[in-house]
Short mmCIF file of C-alpha atoms in Angstrom, two decimals:
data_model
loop_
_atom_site.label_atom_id
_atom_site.label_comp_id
_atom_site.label_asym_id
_atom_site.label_seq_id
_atom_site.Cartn_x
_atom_site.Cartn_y
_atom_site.Cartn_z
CA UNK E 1 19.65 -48.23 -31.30
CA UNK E 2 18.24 -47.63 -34.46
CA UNK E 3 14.86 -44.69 -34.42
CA UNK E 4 12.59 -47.79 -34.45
CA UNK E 5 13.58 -49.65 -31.78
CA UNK E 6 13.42 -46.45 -29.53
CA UNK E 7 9.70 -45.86 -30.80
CA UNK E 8 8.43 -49.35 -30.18
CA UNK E 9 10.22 -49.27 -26.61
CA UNK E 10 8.57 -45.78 -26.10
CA UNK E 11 5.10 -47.56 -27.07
CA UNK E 12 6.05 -50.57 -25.17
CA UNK E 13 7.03 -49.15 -21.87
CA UNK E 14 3.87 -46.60 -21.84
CA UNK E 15 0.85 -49.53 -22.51
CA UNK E 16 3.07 -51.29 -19.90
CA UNK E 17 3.26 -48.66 -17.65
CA UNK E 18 -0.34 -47.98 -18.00
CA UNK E 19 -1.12 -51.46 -17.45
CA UNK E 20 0.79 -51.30 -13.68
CA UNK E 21 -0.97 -48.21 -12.92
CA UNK E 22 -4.95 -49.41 -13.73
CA UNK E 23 -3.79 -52.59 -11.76
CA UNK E 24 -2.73 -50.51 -8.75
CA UNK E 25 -5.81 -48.08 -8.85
CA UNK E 26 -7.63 -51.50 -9.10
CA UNK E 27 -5.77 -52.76 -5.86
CA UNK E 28 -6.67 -49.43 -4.44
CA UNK E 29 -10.17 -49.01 -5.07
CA UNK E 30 -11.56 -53.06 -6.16
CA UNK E 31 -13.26 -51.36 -8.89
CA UNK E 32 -13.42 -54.53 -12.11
CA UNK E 33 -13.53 -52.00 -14.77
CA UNK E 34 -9.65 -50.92 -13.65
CA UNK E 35 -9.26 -54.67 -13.67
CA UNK E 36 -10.39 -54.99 -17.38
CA UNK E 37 -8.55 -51.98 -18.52
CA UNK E 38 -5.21 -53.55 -17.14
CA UNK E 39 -6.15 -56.25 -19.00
CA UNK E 40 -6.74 -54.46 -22.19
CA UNK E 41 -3.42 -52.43 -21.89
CA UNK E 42 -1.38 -55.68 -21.34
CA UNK E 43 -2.54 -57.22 -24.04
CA UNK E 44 -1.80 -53.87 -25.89
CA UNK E 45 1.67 -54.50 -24.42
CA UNK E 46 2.41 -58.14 -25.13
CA UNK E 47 1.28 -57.33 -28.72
CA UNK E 48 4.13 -54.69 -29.23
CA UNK E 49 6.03 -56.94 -27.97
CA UNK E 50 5.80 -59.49 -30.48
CA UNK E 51 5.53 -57.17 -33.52
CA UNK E 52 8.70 -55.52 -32.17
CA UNK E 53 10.23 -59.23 -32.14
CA UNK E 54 8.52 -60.34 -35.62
CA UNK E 55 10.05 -56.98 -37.32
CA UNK E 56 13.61 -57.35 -35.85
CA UNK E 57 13.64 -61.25 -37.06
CA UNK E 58 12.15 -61.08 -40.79
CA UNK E 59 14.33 -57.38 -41.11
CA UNK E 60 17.04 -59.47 -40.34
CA UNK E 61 16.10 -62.37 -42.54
CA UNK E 62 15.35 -59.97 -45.46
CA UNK E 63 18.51 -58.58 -44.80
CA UNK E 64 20.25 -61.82 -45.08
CA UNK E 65 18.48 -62.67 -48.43
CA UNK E 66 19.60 -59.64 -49.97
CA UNK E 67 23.34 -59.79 -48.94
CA UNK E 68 23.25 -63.24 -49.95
#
């Protein structure tokens, strides 16, 4: 895996992880404002998600153009 790929996985797996833990202390304790923070970090998480995605395709695209 190439350094990027291991730093958007890092960033990835810690908003993700974040996300399951506010949703459990939410579980635990019914307070909303866990609820809209596990919110907020999932959306955090879907986002690097796609950027990861939208890099990896147009890199390779780019790529492509240039080895044409």
């Amino acid at each position: 895996m190439r350094p990027f790929d291991w730093v958007m996985a890092s960033i990835l797996g810690l908003t993700g992880g974040i996300s399951l833990l506010c949703f459990g202390v939410f579980i635990a304790t019914g307070i909303d404002l866990w609820l809209k923070r596990t919110r907020m970090f999932r959306r955090w998480a879907f986002a690097v998600a796609l950027l990861w995605f939208n890099i990896v395709v147009w890199g390779s695209v780019v790529k492509t153009i240039i080895n044409w």
